[in-house]
Amino acid sequence: MAPFAFLFIFFQCLFSATSSTSPQPPLAPALYVFGDSLLDSGNNNILPTIAKVNYLPYGANFPRGHTGRFTNGKTLADFVAEFLGLPYSPPCLSVNNSVPLTGLNYASGGCGILPETGRQLGKCLSLEEQFGLFEKTVKSKLPSHFNNPEKLADYLSKSIVAVSIGSNDYLSNYFDTELSYTSKRFGPEPFAQLLVDSLSRQLERLYNIGVRKAITFEIGPLGCIPWITRNHKQNGTCVEEKNQLVQYFNNRLPAMLKNLTTTLKGSNFVLGHAYWLVYDAAINPSEYGITDARNPCCSAWLNGTTLCIPKSKPCPNVDEHCFWDGYHLTEAMYSLVASRCINDESVCIPLNLKDLVNF
């Protein structure tokens, strides 16, 4: 058995054992999730967009089948929920009446930090819209569950927030230099600063709503995904020119998040430093038990560069693949990132998730 396949099975057993023993109180009262298709758990199923994956082989390895998750099984947020002892945060658009106190998922595939990102695919929820829906939840839905505002504030301060967004701002707005007006208007570093400044304002809005513990993940190595590598000539495994553009954004995140933590009393804005881990798995796959770090596991449209073809048969050894389709990681890769974020400080810094919960 490949070493990473063993590691993946180990964490599956760990999470399963935790949930099957006598009920333990959750480590946090709720998990609220924001972002794009890396974390979307089904919101796009309800929106008028072509960015939908509510069909097999998506969800082929997920207990509930094809829920709208853009992978074969669990997302990073699902593994975080399992560690916290919480149910998976349901898509916010599917909850009409009483909201669960264990959290909601507001992520929307195709969208980004900028409000215009993803509009060519149809309707999606930009980060500003996601936070607006969350604010509405906090002000209109949650108060009925608490006796007084102080208890609601305490609940929000102990809840965990996960944010992963920005990939589509590059994929949709910047990488295509011939069609993108944005890339003609902004150089690489000013564009990265534009995104970081906008993200900072939105995260401060989260704080004003009541959030105190948030993990914001970097953009992954987009130069390594099949959509990029199969459409561009490159000397190595990845198109490093594209990775460098993303790194202009990632390199600005630490200072921005540290500034928020310093200036906003009682807050902890943690960096999900995941770029290097996914990049290393793509460059040195054998060290992670990966046998294929270039090709999508599913049969995807346009020579394996986009989404999976409906009802197509995925590869038999999905846990040894880095990429599920032309854009997204496999469940096994999300498990790897989650385990490092939870247990050590090489991914989630300066606090891992265990420490953040107890802070």
Short mmCIF file of C-alpha atoms in Angstrom, two decimals:
data_model
loop_
_atom_site.label_atom_id
_atom_site.label_comp_id
_atom_site.label_asym_id
_atom_site.label_seq_id
_atom_site.Cartn_x
_atom_site.Cartn_y
_atom_site.Cartn_z
CA MET A 1 0.00 0.00 0.00
CA ALA A 2 1.34 3.47 -0.91
CA PRO A 3 2.37 5.48 2.17
CA PHE A 4 -0.05 8.31 1.49
CA ALA A 5 -2.92 5.89 0.91
CA PHE A 6 -2.15 4.47 4.37
CA LEU A 7 -2.10 7.98 5.86
CA PHE A 8 -5.43 8.77 4.23
CA ILE A 9 -7.03 5.58 5.58
CA PHE A 10 -5.57 6.33 9.03
CA PHE A 11 -7.24 9.75 9.20
CA GLN A 12 -10.49 8.30 7.89
CA CYS A 13 -10.43 5.76 10.71
CA LEU A 14 -9.51 8.46 13.21
CA PHE A 15 -12.43 10.67 12.20
CA SER A 16 -14.77 7.67 12.11
CA ALA A 17 -13.69 6.47 15.54
CA THR A 18 -14.20 9.94 16.97
CA SER A 19 -17.77 10.10 15.68
CA SER A 20 -18.75 6.53 16.55
CA THR A 21 -17.80 6.55 20.26
CA SER A 22 -19.95 8.04 22.99
CA PRO A 23 -21.00 11.58 22.08
CA GLN A 24 -18.44 14.21 23.01
CA PRO A 25 -19.15 17.94 23.10
CA PRO A 26 -17.89 19.66 19.95
CA LEU A 27 -14.64 21.57 20.14
CA ALA A 28 -16.38 24.67 18.78
CA PRO A 29 -20.06 25.57 18.66
CA ALA A 30 -20.16 26.06 14.87
CA LEU A 31 -18.21 26.06 11.60
CA TYR A 32 -19.02 28.76 9.07
CA VAL A 33 -17.55 28.33 5.58
CA PHE A 34 -16.94 30.91 2.84
CA GLY A 35 -15.23 30.68 -0.52
CA ASP A 36 -15.45 29.17 -3.99
CA SER A 37 -15.74 25.69 -5.51
CA LEU A 38 -12.98 24.34 -3.26
CA LEU A 39 -15.45 24.57 -0.36
CA ASP A 40 -18.90 24.76 -2.00
CA SER A 41 -21.14 22.03 -0.57
CA GLY A 42 -24.12 22.60 -2.85
CA ASN A 43 -25.06 26.28 -3.05
CA ASN A 44 -24.52 26.36 -6.81
CA ASN A 45 -27.11 23.59 -7.22
CA ILE A 46 -29.73 26.24 -6.46
CA LEU A 47 -28.25 29.09 -8.49
CA PRO A 48 -28.73 29.73 -12.25
CA THR A 49 -25.19 28.87 -13.30
CA ILE A 50 -23.41 26.34 -15.48
CA ALA A 51 -20.88 25.82 -12.68
CA LYS A 52 -22.77 22.86 -11.19
CA VAL A 53 -21.54 19.39 -10.28
CA ASN A 54 -24.71 17.75 -8.96
CA TYR A 55 -24.04 14.59 -10.93
CA LEU A 56 -21.79 11.53 -10.85
CA PRO A 57 -18.87 10.95 -10.81
CA TYR A 58 -18.75 13.94 -8.39
CA GLY A 59 -19.40 12.58 -4.93
CA ALA A 60 -18.48 9.04 -6.01
CA ASN A 61 -16.73 8.54 -2.66
CA PHE A 62 -19.02 10.73 -0.55
CA PRO A 63 -21.63 8.99 1.65
CA ARG A 64 -24.42 11.24 0.40
CA GLY A 65 -23.42 10.99 -3.27
CA HIS A 66 -23.35 13.98 -5.62
CA THR A 67 -24.26 16.85 -3.31
CA GLY A 68 -22.64 19.61 -5.37
CA ARG A 69 -19.13 19.25 -3.93
CA PHE A 70 -16.51 19.78 -6.63
CA THR A 71 -14.53 16.65 -5.78
CA ASN A 72 -14.93 12.89 -5.39
CA GLY A 73 -15.65 13.01 -1.64
CA LYS A 74 -15.10 15.34 1.27
CA THR A 75 -13.81 18.87 1.01
CA LEU A 76 -11.30 20.53 3.31
CA ALA A 77 -14.20 22.05 5.27
CA ASP A 78 -15.73 18.61 5.80
CA PHE A 79 -12.54 17.32 7.41
CA VAL A 80 -12.40 20.40 9.62
CA ALA A 81 -16.01 19.79 10.69
CA GLU A 82 -15.22 16.18 11.58
CA PHE A 83 -12.29 17.23 13.72
CA LEU A 84 -14.43 19.78 15.53
CA GLY A 85 -17.08 17.14 16.18
CA LEU A 86 -19.66 19.00 14.11
CA PRO A 87 -21.91 17.92 11.23
CA TYR A 88 -20.93 19.10 7.77
CA SER A 89 -22.04 22.72 7.35
CA PRO A 90 -25.03 22.60 4.96
CA PRO A 91 -25.26 24.98 1.99
CA CYS A 92 -26.92 28.16 3.20
CA LEU A 93 -29.27 28.39 0.20
CA SER A 94 -30.81 25.03 1.08
CA VAL A 95 -31.80 26.15 4.59
CA ASN A 96 -35.07 28.04 4.50
CA ASN A 97 -36.46 28.17 8.03
CA SER A 98 -34.69 27.44 11.30
CA VAL A 99 -30.93 27.59 10.79
CA PRO A 100 -28.70 25.00 12.46
CA LEU A 101 -26.56 26.28 15.32
CA THR A 102 -23.66 24.11 14.11
CA GLY A 103 -22.86 26.37 11.16
CA LEU A 104 -23.57 27.02 7.49
CA ASN A 105 -21.65 26.92 4.22
CA TYR A 106 -21.89 30.04 2.05
CA ALA A 107 -19.23 29.09 -0.54
CA SER A 108 -20.12 29.33 -4.22
CA GLY A 109 -18.28 27.75 -7.13
CA GLY A 110 -16.92 30.14 -9.76
CA CYS A 111 -17.00 33.25 -7.60
CA GLY A 112 -14.18 35.28 -6.12
CA ILE A 113 -13.09 38.25 -4.07
CA LEU A 114 -14.04 40.73 -6.79
CA PRO A 115 -17.79 41.06 -7.39
CA GLU A 116 -17.46 40.63 -11.17
CA THR A 117 -15.57 37.34 -10.97
CA GLY A 118 -17.43 34.33 -12.37
CA ARG A 119 -20.33 36.23 -13.88
CA GLN A 120 -19.67 34.73 -17.33
CA LEU A 121 -20.77 31.36 -15.92
CA GLY A 122 -24.05 32.65 -14.51
CA LYS A 123 -25.05 33.63 -11.00
CA CYS A 124 -22.74 32.92 -8.08
CA LEU A 125 -22.20 34.38 -4.63
CA SER A 126 -19.27 36.77 -4.44
CA LEU A 127 -17.45 37.02 -1.14
CA GLU A 128 -19.26 40.26 -0.35
CA GLU A 129 -22.61 38.56 -1.00
CA GLN A 130 -21.61 35.57 1.13
CA PHE A 131 -20.74 37.79 4.07
CA GLY A 132 -23.97 39.71 3.52
CA LEU A 133 -25.97 36.49 3.81
CA PHE A 134 -24.01 35.57 6.93
CA GLU A 135 -24.75 38.98 8.48
CA LYS A 136 -28.43 38.44 7.72
CA THR A 137 -28.24 35.03 9.42
CA VAL A 138 -26.64 36.55 12.51
CA LYS A 139 -29.06 39.45 12.78
CA SER A 140 -32.32 37.79 11.70
CA LYS A 141 -32.06 34.04 12.33
CA LEU A 142 -29.70 33.33 15.22
CA PRO A 143 -31.06 35.70 17.93
CA SER A 144 -34.13 33.51 18.47
CA HIS A 145 -31.84 30.71 19.67
CA PHE A 146 -30.24 32.79 22.44
CA ASN A 147 -31.63 34.39 25.58
CA ASN A 148 -29.62 37.59 25.20
CA PRO A 149 -27.14 39.30 22.87
CA GLU A 150 -24.21 38.42 25.14
CA LYS A 151 -24.76 34.68 24.64
CA LEU A 152 -24.97 35.14 20.87
CA ALA A 153 -21.74 37.15 20.94
CA ASP A 154 -20.04 34.40 22.97
CA TYR A 155 -21.25 31.77 20.48
CA LEU A 156 -19.87 33.72 17.50
CA SER A 157 -16.56 34.39 19.24
CA LYS A 158 -15.98 30.67 19.80
CA SER A 159 -17.15 29.53 16.36
CA ILE A 160 -14.62 28.73 13.63
CA VAL A 161 -14.67 30.37 10.21
CA ALA A 162 -12.91 28.90 7.15
CA VAL A 163 -12.27 31.00 4.04
CA SER A 164 -10.75 29.85 0.75
CA ILE A 165 -11.15 32.18 -2.20
CA GLY A 166 -9.20 34.02 -4.90
CA SER A 167 -8.46 31.29 -7.44
CA ASN A 168 -11.21 32.41 -9.81
CA ASP A 169 -10.08 36.02 -9.64
CA TYR A 170 -6.95 34.79 -11.42
CA LEU A 171 -8.47 32.06 -13.59
CA SER A 172 -11.38 34.20 -14.83
CA ASN A 173 -10.04 37.74 -14.63
CA TYR A 174 -6.29 37.67 -15.07
CA PHE A 175 -4.70 34.66 -16.73
CA ASP A 176 -6.22 35.21 -20.16
CA THR A 177 -4.29 38.33 -21.14
CA GLU A 178 -5.98 38.59 -24.54
CA LEU A 179 -9.55 38.63 -23.24
CA SER A 180 -9.13 40.02 -19.76
CA TYR A 181 -9.53 43.74 -19.29
CA THR A 182 -8.32 43.38 -15.71
CA SER A 183 -4.87 42.09 -16.73
CA LYS A 184 -4.45 45.07 -19.06
CA ARG A 185 -5.45 47.52 -16.35
CA PHE A 186 -3.39 46.10 -13.46
CA GLY A 187 0.15 44.76 -13.30
CA PRO A 188 0.71 41.53 -11.34
CA GLU A 189 1.62 43.17 -8.03
CA PRO A 190 -1.04 45.92 -8.11
CA PHE A 191 -3.66 43.27 -8.92
CA ALA A 192 -2.53 41.13 -5.99
CA GLN A 193 -2.68 44.17 -3.72
CA LEU A 194 -6.18 44.98 -5.00
CA LEU A 195 -7.35 41.50 -4.03
CA VAL A 196 -5.65 41.54 -0.63
CA ASP A 197 -7.02 44.98 0.24
CA SER A 198 -10.54 43.92 -0.73
CA LEU A 199 -10.21 40.69 1.24
CA SER A 200 -8.94 42.60 4.28
CA ARG A 201 -12.00 44.85 4.26
CA GLN A 202 -14.30 41.85 4.03
CA LEU A 203 -12.55 40.01 6.88
CA GLU A 204 -12.84 43.10 9.04
CA ARG A 205 -16.55 43.02 8.26
CA LEU A 206 -16.62 39.46 9.63
CA TYR A 207 -15.08 40.74 12.84
CA ASN A 208 -17.71 43.47 13.11
CA ILE A 209 -20.42 40.82 12.73
CA GLY A 210 -18.91 38.96 15.69
CA VAL A 211 -16.37 36.45 14.35
CA ARG A 212 -13.12 36.12 16.31
CA LYS A 213 -11.49 32.92 14.97
CA ALA A 214 -10.91 32.62 11.22
CA ILE A 215 -8.61 30.62 8.95
CA THR A 216 -7.94 32.10 5.52
CA PHE A 217 -6.26 29.74 3.06
CA GLU A 218 -3.82 30.77 0.37
CA ILE A 219 -4.56 30.32 -3.30
CA GLY A 220 -3.14 26.99 -4.42
CA PRO A 221 -0.51 26.46 -7.16
CA LEU A 222 -2.78 27.18 -10.12
CA GLY A 223 0.16 26.68 -12.47
CA CYS A 224 0.01 22.96 -11.62
CA ILE A 225 -3.66 22.24 -12.31
CA PRO A 226 -4.52 20.33 -15.52
CA TRP A 227 -6.48 23.28 -16.92
CA ILE A 228 -3.23 25.26 -17.00
CA THR A 229 -0.63 22.56 -17.71
CA ARG A 230 -2.58 21.06 -20.63
CA ASN A 231 -3.22 24.44 -22.22
CA HIS A 232 0.32 25.80 -21.89
CA LYS A 233 3.75 24.54 -22.79
CA GLN A 234 6.03 24.10 -19.80
CA ASN A 235 9.46 22.67 -19.13
CA GLY A 236 8.57 21.03 -15.81
CA THR A 237 5.49 19.73 -14.07
CA CYS A 238 3.92 23.16 -13.55
CA VAL A 239 3.67 26.47 -15.39
CA GLU A 240 5.77 28.51 -12.98
CA GLU A 241 4.82 31.83 -14.55
CA LYS A 242 1.23 31.30 -13.38
CA ASN A 243 2.36 30.18 -9.94
CA GLN A 244 4.41 33.35 -9.57
CA LEU A 245 1.34 35.50 -10.26
CA VAL A 246 -0.54 33.69 -7.49
CA GLN A 247 2.40 34.05 -5.13
CA TYR A 248 2.21 37.83 -5.37
CA PHE A 249 -1.15 37.44 -3.62
CA ASN A 250 -0.08 34.74 -1.18
CA ASN A 251 3.03 36.66 -0.11
CA ARG A 252 0.84 39.58 0.98
CA LEU A 253 -1.53 37.50 3.09
CA PRO A 254 0.65 37.00 6.22
CA ALA A 255 1.14 40.71 6.91
CA MET A 256 -2.51 41.49 6.20
CA LEU A 257 -3.80 38.78 8.55
CA LYS A 258 -1.29 39.70 11.25
CA ASN A 259 -2.40 43.32 11.02
CA LEU A 260 -6.03 42.32 11.51
CA THR A 261 -5.16 40.17 14.52
CA THR A 262 -3.13 43.01 16.03
CA THR A 263 -5.63 45.79 15.49
CA LEU A 264 -8.93 43.95 16.08
CA LYS A 265 -9.17 43.16 19.78
CA GLY A 266 -9.61 39.51 20.70
CA SER A 267 -9.29 38.22 17.15
CA ASN A 268 -7.18 35.47 15.61
CA PHE A 269 -6.86 35.55 11.83
CA VAL A 270 -4.88 32.42 10.97
CA LEU A 271 -3.12 31.85 7.66
CA GLY A 272 -3.78 28.56 5.87
CA HIS A 273 -0.31 28.23 4.32
CA ALA A 274 -1.31 25.37 2.00
CA TYR A 275 0.28 26.45 -1.29
CA TRP A 276 3.64 24.83 -0.59
CA LEU A 277 2.10 21.51 0.47
CA VAL A 278 0.02 21.08 -2.69
CA TYR A 279 2.91 22.31 -4.82
CA ASP A 280 5.31 19.84 -3.22
CA ALA A 281 2.84 17.01 -3.77
CA ALA A 282 2.67 17.97 -7.46
CA ILE A 283 6.45 18.21 -7.84
CA ASN A 284 7.42 15.28 -5.59
CA PRO A 285 4.35 13.02 -5.74
CA SER A 286 6.06 9.81 -4.62
CA GLU A 287 6.85 11.36 -1.22
CA TYR A 288 3.10 11.60 -0.59
CA GLY A 289 2.08 8.26 -2.06
CA ILE A 290 0.81 9.98 -5.19
CA THR A 291 1.24 8.09 -8.45
CA ASP A 292 -0.30 10.72 -10.76
CA ALA A 293 0.08 14.44 -10.09
CA ARG A 294 -0.62 15.65 -13.63
CA ASN A 295 -3.83 14.11 -14.93
CA PRO A 296 -7.39 14.42 -13.65
CA CYS A 297 -8.82 11.26 -12.11
CA CYS A 298 -12.17 11.66 -13.86
CA SER A 299 -12.74 11.88 -17.61
CA ALA A 300 -13.09 15.62 -18.05
CA TRP A 301 -14.28 17.78 -20.93
CA LEU A 302 -11.85 19.53 -23.31
CA ASN A 303 -8.98 17.07 -23.07
CA GLY A 304 -9.14 16.74 -19.31
CA THR A 305 -8.96 20.45 -18.59
CA THR A 306 -12.41 21.25 -17.17
CA LEU A 307 -15.20 19.49 -15.24
CA CYS A 308 -15.94 15.77 -15.25
CA ILE A 309 -18.12 14.33 -18.00
CA PRO A 310 -21.44 13.26 -16.43
CA LYS A 311 -21.64 9.58 -15.42
CA SER A 312 -18.11 8.90 -16.62
CA LYS A 313 -16.11 6.31 -14.70
CA PRO A 314 -13.32 7.75 -12.52
CA CYS A 315 -9.88 6.22 -12.15
CA PRO A 316 -9.69 3.16 -9.86
CA ASN A 317 -6.96 4.52 -7.58
CA VAL A 318 -8.39 7.96 -6.80
CA ASP A 319 -6.52 8.26 -3.47
CA GLU A 320 -3.24 8.21 -5.41
CA HIS A 321 -4.26 11.14 -7.63
CA CYS A 322 -3.57 14.77 -6.87
CA PHE A 323 -6.31 16.20 -9.10
CA TRP A 324 -9.90 15.09 -9.41
CA ASP A 325 -10.83 17.15 -12.50
CA GLY A 326 -9.18 19.97 -14.42
CA TYR A 327 -9.37 22.38 -11.50
CA HIS A 328 -9.94 20.61 -8.18
CA LEU A 329 -8.08 18.34 -5.80
CA THR A 330 -9.10 14.86 -4.73
CA GLU A 331 -10.53 14.10 -1.30
CA ALA A 332 -7.18 12.53 -0.38
CA MET A 333 -5.37 15.83 -0.96
CA TYR A 334 -7.91 17.73 1.11
CA SER A 335 -7.36 15.17 3.88
CA LEU A 336 -3.62 15.84 3.74
CA VAL A 337 -4.04 19.63 4.00
CA ALA A 338 -6.61 19.31 6.80
CA SER A 339 -4.46 16.95 8.89
CA ARG A 340 -1.48 19.33 8.67
CA CYS A 341 -3.68 22.31 9.56
CA ILE A 342 -5.15 20.50 12.54
CA ASN A 343 -2.05 18.92 14.04
CA ASP A 344 0.99 21.06 13.33
CA GLU A 345 1.94 24.60 12.41
CA SER A 346 3.35 23.98 8.95
CA VAL A 347 0.04 24.77 7.23
CA CYS A 348 -2.07 26.80 9.64
CA ILE A 349 0.11 29.50 11.20
CA PRO A 350 0.82 30.90 13.73
CA LEU A 351 -1.83 28.66 15.37
CA ASN A 352 -2.87 25.22 14.19
CA LEU A 353 -6.55 24.39 14.45
CA LYS A 354 -6.16 22.60 17.79
CA ASP A 355 -4.56 25.71 19.29
CA LEU A 356 -7.04 28.07 17.66
CA VAL A 357 -9.95 26.19 19.21
CA ASN A 358 -8.41 26.48 22.66
CA PHE A 359 -7.28 30.08 22.37
#
